[in-house]
Short mmCIF file of N, CA and C in Angstrom, two decimals:
data_model
loop_
_atom_site.label_atom_id
_atom_site.label_comp_id
_atom_site.label_asym_id
_atom_site.label_seq_id
_atom_site.Cartn_x
_atom_site.Cartn_y
_atom_site.Cartn_z
N UNK B 19 52.70 90.48 77.35
CA UNK B 19 52.39 89.23 76.73
C UNK B 19 50.93 88.87 76.95
N UNK B 20 50.67 87.57 76.87
CA UNK B 20 49.31 87.05 76.99
C UNK B 20 48.72 87.38 78.37
N UNK B 21 49.55 87.32 79.42
CA UNK B 21 49.06 87.65 80.76
C UNK B 21 48.59 89.10 80.82
N UNK B 22 49.31 89.98 80.14
CA UNK B 22 48.90 91.39 80.09
C UNK B 22 47.58 91.57 79.38
N UNK B 23 47.37 90.80 78.32
CA UNK B 23 46.11 90.88 77.58
C UNK B 23 44.96 90.37 78.45
N UNK B 24 45.19 89.28 79.16
CA UNK B 24 44.16 88.77 80.07
C UNK B 24 43.84 89.83 81.13
N UNK B 25 44.88 90.49 81.64
CA UNK B 25 44.68 91.56 82.63
C UNK B 25 43.85 92.69 82.05
N UNK B 26 44.13 93.05 80.80
CA UNK B 26 43.37 94.10 80.14
C UNK B 26 41.89 93.75 80.14
N UNK B 27 41.55 92.54 79.79
CA UNK B 27 40.14 92.14 79.75
C UNK B 27 39.51 92.15 81.13
N UNK B 28 40.23 91.67 82.13
CA UNK B 28 39.69 91.67 83.50
C UNK B 28 39.52 93.10 84.01
N UNK B 29 40.51 93.94 83.77
CA UNK B 29 40.45 95.34 84.22
C UNK B 29 39.27 96.05 83.57
N UNK B 30 39.15 95.90 82.26
CA UNK B 30 38.07 96.57 81.54
C UNK B 30 36.71 96.06 82.00
N UNK B 31 36.60 94.76 82.27
CA UNK B 31 35.34 94.20 82.73
C UNK B 31 35.00 94.70 84.13
N UNK B 32 36.00 94.75 85.00
CA UNK B 32 35.76 95.25 86.36
C UNK B 32 35.36 96.72 86.33
N UNK B 33 36.03 97.50 85.48
CA UNK B 33 35.70 98.91 85.37
C UNK B 33 34.25 99.09 84.94
N UNK B 34 33.82 98.32 83.96
CA UNK B 34 32.45 98.40 83.48
C UNK B 34 31.49 98.02 84.59
N UNK B 35 31.82 96.94 85.32
CA UNK B 35 30.95 96.49 86.40
C UNK B 35 30.85 97.49 87.53
N UNK B 36 31.95 98.19 87.83
CA UNK B 36 31.97 99.16 88.92
C UNK B 36 31.11 100.38 88.60
N UNK B 37 31.03 100.73 87.33
CA UNK B 37 30.29 101.92 86.94
C UNK B 37 28.84 101.65 86.57
N UNK B 38 28.49 100.41 86.31
CA UNK B 38 27.14 100.14 85.85
C UNK B 38 26.46 99.04 86.66
N UNK B 39 26.91 98.83 87.87
CA UNK B 39 26.29 97.81 88.70
C UNK B 39 26.93 96.45 88.46
N UNK B 40 26.37 95.43 89.07
CA UNK B 40 26.95 94.10 88.94
C UNK B 40 26.99 93.63 87.49
N UNK B 41 28.11 93.04 87.12
CA UNK B 41 28.27 92.55 85.76
C UNK B 41 27.40 91.32 85.56
N UNK B 42 26.74 91.26 84.41
CA UNK B 42 25.95 90.08 84.08
C UNK B 42 26.71 89.20 83.11
N UNK B 43 27.97 89.54 82.88
CA UNK B 43 28.77 88.79 81.92
C UNK B 43 29.17 87.45 82.50
N UNK B 44 29.29 86.48 81.63
CA UNK B 44 29.78 85.16 82.00
C UNK B 44 31.24 85.33 82.41
N UNK B 45 31.57 84.96 83.63
CA UNK B 45 32.92 85.16 84.15
C UNK B 45 33.98 84.47 83.30
N UNK B 46 33.63 83.38 82.67
CA UNK B 46 34.61 82.67 81.87
C UNK B 46 34.69 83.20 80.45
N UNK B 47 33.76 84.02 80.04
CA UNK B 47 33.73 84.52 78.67
C UNK B 47 33.45 86.01 78.69
N UNK B 48 34.44 86.78 79.07
CA UNK B 48 34.30 88.23 79.15
C UNK B 48 34.26 88.80 77.73
N UNK B 49 33.26 89.61 77.47
CA UNK B 49 33.19 90.33 76.20
C UNK B 49 33.30 91.82 76.49
N UNK B 50 33.93 92.53 75.57
CA UNK B 50 34.13 93.96 75.75
C UNK B 50 33.63 94.72 74.53
N UNK B 51 32.94 95.82 74.80
CA UNK B 51 32.62 96.77 73.74
C UNK B 51 33.89 97.58 73.47
N UNK B 52 33.87 98.40 72.42
CA UNK B 52 35.05 99.21 72.15
C UNK B 52 35.34 100.15 73.33
N UNK B 53 34.30 100.74 73.91
CA UNK B 53 34.50 101.67 75.01
C UNK B 53 35.16 100.98 76.20
N UNK B 54 34.75 99.76 76.51
CA UNK B 54 35.37 99.01 77.61
C UNK B 54 36.81 98.65 77.27
N UNK B 55 37.02 98.21 76.04
CA UNK B 55 38.38 97.88 75.58
C UNK B 55 39.27 99.12 75.66
N UNK B 56 38.74 100.25 75.20
CA UNK B 56 39.49 101.50 75.21
C UNK B 56 39.86 101.90 76.64
N UNK B 57 38.90 101.78 77.55
CA UNK B 57 39.17 102.14 78.95
C UNK B 57 40.24 101.23 79.55
N UNK B 58 40.17 99.93 79.27
CA UNK B 58 41.20 99.01 79.75
C UNK B 58 42.57 99.37 79.20
N UNK B 59 42.61 99.69 77.90
CA UNK B 59 43.88 100.10 77.29
C UNK B 59 44.41 101.39 77.92
N UNK B 60 43.51 102.33 78.19
CA UNK B 60 43.93 103.59 78.81
C UNK B 60 44.51 103.36 80.20
N UNK B 61 43.90 102.45 80.95
CA UNK B 61 44.42 102.13 82.28
C UNK B 61 45.82 101.53 82.15
N UNK B 62 45.97 100.58 81.23
CA UNK B 62 47.30 99.99 81.01
C UNK B 62 48.27 100.99 80.41
N UNK B 63 47.77 101.86 79.52
CA UNK B 63 48.64 102.87 78.92
C UNK B 63 49.24 103.79 79.97
N UNK B 64 48.48 104.02 81.05
CA UNK B 64 49.01 104.85 82.14
C UNK B 64 50.28 104.27 82.70
N UNK B 65 50.40 102.96 82.65
CA UNK B 65 51.60 102.28 83.14
C UNK B 65 52.64 102.08 82.06
N UNK B 66 52.17 101.75 80.83
CA UNK B 66 53.10 101.29 79.81
C UNK B 66 53.14 102.13 78.54
N UNK B 67 52.16 103.01 78.32
CA UNK B 67 52.10 103.86 77.15
C UNK B 67 52.18 103.06 75.85
N UNK B 68 51.26 102.12 75.67
CA UNK B 68 51.24 101.24 74.51
C UNK B 68 50.61 101.86 73.26
N UNK B 69 49.33 102.20 73.33
CA UNK B 69 48.56 102.52 72.13
C UNK B 69 47.89 103.89 72.22
N UNK B 70 47.81 104.56 71.07
CA UNK B 70 47.00 105.79 71.03
C UNK B 70 45.57 105.40 70.65
N UNK B 71 44.65 106.38 70.66
CA UNK B 71 43.23 106.09 70.44
C UNK B 71 42.96 105.43 69.08
N UNK B 72 43.62 105.91 68.02
CA UNK B 72 43.40 105.33 66.69
C UNK B 72 43.92 103.90 66.63
N UNK B 73 45.06 103.63 67.25
CA UNK B 73 45.60 102.28 67.28
C UNK B 73 44.67 101.33 68.05
N UNK B 74 44.06 101.84 69.12
CA UNK B 74 43.10 101.03 69.88
C UNK B 74 41.91 100.66 69.00
N UNK B 75 41.38 101.65 68.28
CA UNK B 75 40.22 101.41 67.41
C UNK B 75 40.59 100.43 66.30
N UNK B 76 41.75 100.62 65.68
CA UNK B 76 42.19 99.72 64.61
C UNK B 76 42.33 98.29 65.13
N UNK B 77 42.94 98.13 66.28
CA UNK B 77 43.13 96.81 66.87
C UNK B 77 41.79 96.17 67.21
N UNK B 78 40.88 96.95 67.76
CA UNK B 78 39.55 96.43 68.09
C UNK B 78 38.84 95.93 66.84
N UNK B 79 38.88 96.71 65.77
CA UNK B 79 38.20 96.32 64.53
C UNK B 79 38.80 95.05 63.93
N UNK B 80 40.11 94.92 64.00
CA UNK B 80 40.76 93.71 63.50
C UNK B 80 40.35 92.51 64.35
N UNK B 81 40.28 92.70 65.66
CA UNK B 81 39.96 91.60 66.58
C UNK B 81 38.49 91.22 66.53
N UNK B 82 37.62 92.12 66.12
CA UNK B 82 36.19 91.84 66.05
C UNK B 82 35.89 91.05 64.77
N UNK B 83 36.38 89.83 64.75
CA UNK B 83 36.32 88.97 63.57
C UNK B 83 34.89 88.78 63.08
N UNK B 84 33.96 88.60 63.99
CA UNK B 84 32.57 88.34 63.61
C UNK B 84 31.75 89.62 63.45
N UNK B 85 32.40 90.78 63.58
CA UNK B 85 31.77 92.09 63.40
C UNK B 85 30.53 92.27 64.27
N UNK B 86 30.64 91.81 65.53
CA UNK B 86 29.53 91.90 66.47
C UNK B 86 29.60 93.16 67.35
N UNK B 87 30.62 93.97 67.16
CA UNK B 87 30.87 95.18 67.95
C UNK B 87 31.25 94.87 69.39
N UNK B 88 31.57 93.63 69.68
CA UNK B 88 32.18 93.23 70.94
C UNK B 88 33.28 92.22 70.62
N UNK B 89 34.26 92.17 71.49
CA UNK B 89 35.31 91.15 71.34
C UNK B 89 35.41 90.38 72.65
N UNK B 90 35.78 89.11 72.53
CA UNK B 90 36.06 88.34 73.73
C UNK B 90 37.54 87.98 73.71
N UNK B 91 38.02 87.48 74.80
CA UNK B 91 39.44 87.20 74.94
C UNK B 91 39.94 86.25 73.86
N UNK B 92 39.22 85.18 73.60
CA UNK B 92 39.68 84.21 72.60
C UNK B 92 39.72 84.82 71.21
N UNK B 93 38.71 85.61 70.88
CA UNK B 93 38.67 86.27 69.58
C UNK B 93 39.88 87.20 69.44
N UNK B 94 40.18 87.93 70.49
CA UNK B 94 41.31 88.86 70.48
C UNK B 94 42.63 88.11 70.37
N UNK B 95 42.77 87.03 71.13
CA UNK B 95 44.02 86.27 71.12
C UNK B 95 44.29 85.63 69.76
N UNK B 96 43.24 85.23 69.05
CA UNK B 96 43.44 84.65 67.71
C UNK B 96 44.16 85.63 66.79
N UNK B 97 43.94 86.91 67.01
CA UNK B 97 44.53 87.93 66.17
C UNK B 97 45.97 88.25 66.58
N UNK B 98 46.24 88.26 67.88
CA UNK B 98 47.56 88.73 68.34
C UNK B 98 48.57 87.62 68.61
N UNK B 99 48.13 86.38 68.66
CA UNK B 99 49.08 85.28 68.89
C UNK B 99 50.05 85.19 67.72
N UNK B 100 51.31 84.90 68.02
CA UNK B 100 52.29 84.75 66.93
C UNK B 100 52.03 83.47 66.14
N UNK B 101 52.53 83.44 64.92
CA UNK B 101 52.45 82.25 64.08
C UNK B 101 53.29 81.15 64.70
N UNK B 102 52.87 79.91 64.51
CA UNK B 102 53.64 78.77 65.00
C UNK B 102 54.56 78.26 63.90
N UNK B 103 55.66 77.68 64.32
CA UNK B 103 56.60 77.10 63.37
C UNK B 103 56.00 75.87 62.72
N UNK B 104 56.58 75.47 61.59
CA UNK B 104 56.14 74.26 60.90
C UNK B 104 56.30 73.04 61.79
N UNK B 105 57.37 72.98 62.58
CA UNK B 105 57.60 71.85 63.47
C UNK B 105 56.46 71.72 64.49
N UNK B 106 56.00 72.83 65.02
CA UNK B 106 54.89 72.79 65.99
C UNK B 106 53.60 72.37 65.32
N UNK B 107 53.34 72.92 64.16
CA UNK B 107 52.12 72.56 63.43
C UNK B 107 52.13 71.08 63.06
N UNK B 108 53.29 70.56 62.67
CA UNK B 108 53.39 69.15 62.30
C UNK B 108 53.09 68.23 63.48
N UNK B 109 53.61 68.54 64.67
CA UNK B 109 53.39 67.67 65.83
C UNK B 109 51.92 67.76 66.29
N UNK B 110 51.32 68.92 66.15
CA UNK B 110 49.89 69.07 66.47
C UNK B 110 49.07 68.20 65.53
N UNK B 111 49.40 68.23 64.26
CA UNK B 111 48.66 67.42 63.28
C UNK B 111 48.85 65.92 63.56
N UNK B 112 50.05 65.53 63.94
CA UNK B 112 50.28 64.12 64.28
C UNK B 112 49.42 63.70 65.47
N UNK B 113 49.34 64.55 66.48
CA UNK B 113 48.51 64.23 67.65
C UNK B 113 47.04 64.14 67.24
N UNK B 114 46.59 65.08 66.44
CA UNK B 114 45.20 65.07 65.98
C UNK B 114 44.91 63.79 65.20
N UNK B 115 45.80 63.44 64.28
CA UNK B 115 45.59 62.26 63.45
C UNK B 115 45.56 60.98 64.27
N UNK B 116 46.31 60.96 65.37
CA UNK B 116 46.27 59.80 66.25
C UNK B 116 44.88 59.65 66.87
N UNK B 117 44.26 60.76 67.17
CA UNK B 117 42.93 60.74 67.78
C UNK B 117 41.82 60.47 66.75
N UNK B 118 42.00 60.96 65.54
CA UNK B 118 40.97 60.87 64.50
C UNK B 118 40.98 59.46 63.91
N UNK B 119 40.41 58.53 64.64
CA UNK B 119 40.43 57.12 64.25
C UNK B 119 39.65 56.84 62.97
N UNK B 120 38.61 57.63 62.72
CA UNK B 120 37.79 57.41 61.54
C UNK B 120 38.38 58.10 60.30
N UNK B 121 39.40 58.91 60.51
CA UNK B 121 40.05 59.72 59.46
C UNK B 121 39.03 60.55 58.68
N UNK B 122 38.07 61.13 59.41
CA UNK B 122 37.07 61.99 58.77
C UNK B 122 37.33 63.47 59.03
N UNK B 123 38.45 63.78 59.66
CA UNK B 123 38.79 65.18 59.91
C UNK B 123 38.20 65.76 61.18
N UNK B 124 37.59 64.91 62.01
CA UNK B 124 37.05 65.37 63.29
C UNK B 124 37.35 64.35 64.37
N UNK B 125 37.38 64.84 65.59
CA UNK B 125 37.50 63.98 66.76
C UNK B 125 36.17 64.09 67.49
N UNK B 126 35.55 62.95 67.79
CA UNK B 126 34.30 62.96 68.54
C UNK B 126 34.45 62.09 69.78
N UNK B 127 33.39 61.93 70.49
CA UNK B 127 33.43 61.22 71.77
C UNK B 127 33.89 59.77 71.61
N UNK B 128 33.52 59.14 70.52
CA UNK B 128 33.94 57.75 70.30
C UNK B 128 35.45 57.67 70.04
N UNK B 129 36.01 58.65 69.35
CA UNK B 129 37.47 58.69 69.14
C UNK B 129 38.18 58.83 70.47
N UNK B 130 37.68 59.72 71.32
CA UNK B 130 38.30 59.96 72.63
C UNK B 130 38.22 58.71 73.49
N UNK B 131 37.09 58.05 73.45
CA UNK B 131 36.88 56.85 74.25
C UNK B 131 37.96 55.79 73.96
N UNK B 132 38.48 55.76 72.73
CA UNK B 132 39.48 54.77 72.34
C UNK B 132 40.88 55.09 72.85
N UNK B 133 41.11 56.35 73.22
CA UNK B 133 42.47 56.72 73.66
C UNK B 133 42.53 57.26 75.09
N UNK B 134 41.38 57.53 75.68
CA UNK B 134 41.36 58.08 77.04
C UNK B 134 40.38 57.29 77.89
N UNK B 135 40.85 56.77 79.00
CA UNK B 135 40.01 55.99 79.90
C UNK B 135 39.43 56.91 80.97
N UNK B 136 38.22 57.39 80.72
CA UNK B 136 37.56 58.31 81.65
C UNK B 136 37.22 57.64 82.97
N UNK B 137 37.19 56.32 82.99
CA UNK B 137 36.87 55.61 84.23
C UNK B 137 37.97 55.73 85.28
N UNK B 138 39.12 56.25 84.87
CA UNK B 138 40.21 56.50 85.83
C UNK B 138 40.21 57.94 86.34
N UNK B 139 39.34 58.76 85.78
CA UNK B 139 39.23 60.17 86.20
C UNK B 139 38.64 60.23 87.61
N UNK B 140 39.17 61.10 88.43
CA UNK B 140 38.70 61.21 89.82
C UNK B 140 37.22 61.57 89.92
N UNK B 141 36.72 62.37 88.98
CA UNK B 141 35.30 62.75 89.03
C UNK B 141 34.39 61.58 88.68
N UNK B 142 34.89 60.65 87.89
CA UNK B 142 34.13 59.43 87.61
C UNK B 142 34.18 58.51 88.83
N UNK B 143 35.39 58.39 89.38
CA UNK B 143 35.58 57.48 90.51
C UNK B 143 34.76 57.88 91.74
N UNK B 144 34.60 59.20 91.96
CA UNK B 144 33.82 59.62 93.14
C UNK B 144 32.34 59.85 92.81
N UNK B 145 31.93 59.50 91.58
CA UNK B 145 30.52 59.56 91.22
C UNK B 145 30.00 60.92 90.80
N UNK B 146 30.88 61.91 90.68
CA UNK B 146 30.45 63.26 90.28
C UNK B 146 29.96 63.32 88.84
N UNK B 147 30.65 62.58 87.96
CA UNK B 147 30.34 62.64 86.53
C UNK B 147 30.34 61.25 85.92
N UNK B 148 29.56 61.13 84.85
CA UNK B 148 29.56 59.88 84.09
C UNK B 148 30.74 59.89 83.12
N UNK B 149 31.01 58.75 82.54
CA UNK B 149 32.08 58.65 81.56
C UNK B 149 31.83 59.60 80.38
N UNK B 150 30.60 59.63 79.87
CA UNK B 150 30.28 60.52 78.75
C UNK B 150 30.41 61.99 79.12
N UNK B 151 30.04 62.36 80.34
CA UNK B 151 30.18 63.76 80.77
C UNK B 151 31.66 64.16 80.79
N UNK B 152 32.51 63.27 81.25
CA UNK B 152 33.95 63.57 81.29
C UNK B 152 34.51 63.70 79.88
N UNK B 153 34.14 62.79 79.00
CA UNK B 153 34.62 62.82 77.62
C UNK B 153 34.09 64.05 76.88
N UNK B 154 32.83 64.40 77.12
CA UNK B 154 32.25 65.59 76.49
C UNK B 154 32.94 66.86 76.96
N UNK B 155 33.24 66.93 78.25
CA UNK B 155 33.96 68.09 78.79
C UNK B 155 35.35 68.19 78.17
N UNK B 156 35.97 67.06 77.95
CA UNK B 156 37.29 67.04 77.31
C UNK B 156 37.19 67.62 75.91
N UNK B 157 36.17 67.23 75.16
CA UNK B 157 35.98 67.75 73.80
C UNK B 157 35.73 69.26 73.81
N UNK B 158 34.93 69.72 74.76
CA UNK B 158 34.56 71.14 74.81
C UNK B 158 35.76 72.05 74.97
N UNK B 159 36.78 71.59 75.69
CA UNK B 159 37.92 72.50 75.88
C UNK B 159 38.67 72.77 74.58
N UNK B 160 38.47 71.93 73.58
CA UNK B 160 39.13 72.14 72.29
C UNK B 160 38.24 72.87 71.29
N UNK B 161 36.97 73.04 71.62
CA UNK B 161 36.05 73.69 70.69
C UNK B 161 36.48 75.13 70.46
N UNK B 162 36.36 75.58 69.23
CA UNK B 162 36.79 76.92 68.86
C UNK B 162 36.06 78.04 69.55
N UNK B 163 34.88 77.78 70.06
CA UNK B 163 34.09 78.82 70.71
C UNK B 163 34.21 78.76 72.23
N UNK B 164 35.24 78.10 72.72
CA UNK B 164 35.44 78.00 74.15
C UNK B 164 34.44 77.09 74.84
N UNK B 165 33.79 76.22 74.07
CA UNK B 165 32.86 75.28 74.67
C UNK B 165 31.47 75.84 74.90
N UNK B 166 31.20 77.04 74.42
CA UNK B 166 29.89 77.64 74.65
C UNK B 166 28.80 76.96 73.82
N UNK B 167 29.12 76.58 72.59
CA UNK B 167 28.13 75.99 71.70
C UNK B 167 28.72 74.73 71.08
N UNK B 168 29.32 73.90 71.87
CA UNK B 168 30.00 72.73 71.35
C UNK B 168 29.10 71.83 70.52
N UNK B 169 29.66 71.34 69.42
CA UNK B 169 28.91 70.44 68.56
C UNK B 169 29.34 68.99 68.75
N UNK B 170 30.23 68.76 69.71
CA UNK B 170 30.67 67.40 69.98
C UNK B 170 31.74 66.89 69.04
N UNK B 171 32.24 67.77 68.19
CA UNK B 171 33.29 67.40 67.24
C UNK B 171 34.38 68.46 67.28
N UNK B 172 35.61 67.99 67.23
CA UNK B 172 36.76 68.90 67.21
C UNK B 172 37.45 68.73 65.86
N UNK B 173 37.61 69.85 65.16
CA UNK B 173 38.31 69.82 63.87
C UNK B 173 39.80 70.06 64.09
N UNK B 174 40.58 69.82 63.06
CA UNK B 174 42.01 70.09 63.15
C UNK B 174 42.25 71.57 63.44
N UNK B 175 41.46 72.45 62.83
CA UNK B 175 41.62 73.89 63.09
C UNK B 175 41.37 74.22 64.56
N UNK B 176 40.33 73.65 65.15
CA UNK B 176 40.03 73.90 66.56
C UNK B 176 41.13 73.33 67.45
N UNK B 177 41.60 72.15 67.14
CA UNK B 177 42.67 71.50 67.89
C UNK B 177 43.95 72.35 67.81
N UNK B 178 44.25 72.82 66.61
CA UNK B 178 45.43 73.66 66.39
C UNK B 178 45.30 74.98 67.15
N UNK B 179 44.11 75.57 67.10
CA UNK B 179 43.91 76.84 67.79
C UNK B 179 44.10 76.69 69.29
N UNK B 180 43.63 75.58 69.85
CA UNK B 180 43.84 75.31 71.27
C UNK B 180 45.34 75.27 71.57
N UNK B 181 46.08 74.54 70.77
CA UNK B 181 47.52 74.43 71.01
C UNK B 181 48.28 75.69 70.63
N UNK B 182 47.69 76.54 69.82
CA UNK B 182 48.31 77.84 69.54
C UNK B 182 48.36 78.65 70.85
N UNK B 183 47.30 78.53 71.64
CA UNK B 183 47.28 79.20 72.94
C UNK B 183 48.30 78.63 73.90
N UNK B 184 48.48 77.32 73.89
CA UNK B 184 49.49 76.68 74.72
C UNK B 184 50.88 77.08 74.25
N UNK B 185 51.04 77.10 72.94
CA UNK B 185 52.34 77.37 72.31
C UNK B 185 52.93 78.72 72.69
N UNK B 186 52.07 79.69 72.86
CA UNK B 186 52.52 81.05 73.19
C UNK B 186 53.39 81.06 74.45
N UNK B 187 53.10 80.16 75.37
CA UNK B 187 53.81 80.15 76.65
C UNK B 187 55.05 79.26 76.65
N UNK B 188 55.38 78.66 75.51
CA UNK B 188 56.54 77.77 75.43
C UNK B 188 57.48 78.33 74.37
N UNK B 189 58.61 78.84 74.82
CA UNK B 189 59.50 79.58 73.93
C UNK B 189 60.16 78.73 72.85
N UNK B 190 60.66 77.57 73.21
CA UNK B 190 61.45 76.77 72.27
C UNK B 190 60.64 75.62 71.68
N UNK B 191 60.79 75.40 70.38
CA UNK B 191 60.08 74.32 69.70
C UNK B 191 60.31 72.97 70.36
N UNK B 192 61.54 72.68 70.74
CA UNK B 192 61.85 71.36 71.28
C UNK B 192 61.03 71.06 72.54
N UNK B 193 60.81 72.07 73.39
CA UNK B 193 60.01 71.87 74.60
C UNK B 193 58.55 71.60 74.25
N UNK B 194 58.04 72.37 73.28
CA UNK B 194 56.66 72.19 72.85
C UNK B 194 56.46 70.80 72.25
N UNK B 195 57.37 70.40 71.38
CA UNK B 195 57.28 69.10 70.72
C UNK B 195 57.38 67.97 71.74
N UNK B 196 58.30 68.10 72.68
CA UNK B 196 58.46 67.08 73.73
C UNK B 196 57.19 66.97 74.57
N UNK B 197 56.59 68.10 74.89
CA UNK B 197 55.36 68.10 75.67
C UNK B 197 54.24 67.35 74.93
N UNK B 198 54.04 67.67 73.65
CA UNK B 198 52.98 67.00 72.89
C UNK B 198 53.27 65.53 72.68
N UNK B 199 54.52 65.19 72.43
CA UNK B 199 54.87 63.77 72.28
C UNK B 199 54.53 63.01 73.56
N UNK B 200 54.84 63.59 74.71
CA UNK B 200 54.53 62.95 75.97
C UNK B 200 53.04 62.86 76.23
N UNK B 201 52.34 63.95 75.98
CA UNK B 201 50.90 64.00 76.25
C UNK B 201 50.12 63.03 75.37
N UNK B 202 50.53 62.88 74.13
CA UNK B 202 49.78 62.06 73.18
C UNK B 202 50.49 60.74 72.85
N UNK B 203 51.57 60.47 73.58
CA UNK B 203 52.32 59.21 73.40
C UNK B 203 52.69 59.00 71.93
N UNK B 204 53.35 60.03 71.39
CA UNK B 204 53.82 59.99 70.00
C UNK B 204 55.30 59.62 70.00
N UNK B 205 55.73 58.90 68.97
CA UNK B 205 57.16 58.54 68.90
C UNK B 205 57.93 59.58 68.10
#
């Protein structure tokens, strides 16, 4: 499952680092070349016998959405995550629409400020972060690029993609729907 894929990326990254000196890669955003991906798959194949070389190449090419000759975990997961049911997509859209106070198709810091009190956050209370820093960090976790180049706005697609990742770990629709209803105070 998803844990195995995360392991593949960590294994391949460690292998690359062990053979070429200390890794300069961002620990939170591991990127793999085809050779690194292939080596990780071969290590896992030794245990599970998943993919042959051509299947690895085909999968890598499909996952390299931006055709940069490297893939990162999020890019790869977008390709292999299962489709969500209509019920899950509907509850995600309801949560998004609750946040999108301006009804312009994006959630920004002012939208968040209306539904989330950052002044109750422990990092605000102990002086580590300002209210805007907390709200901005909240927005970044929903950004489609993993927060690397956040534009301060979250679209429905980015919001849905975030919850697609959450959804993978929740087997039954009713549990997923109940979780979102509770988190976003939806009726």
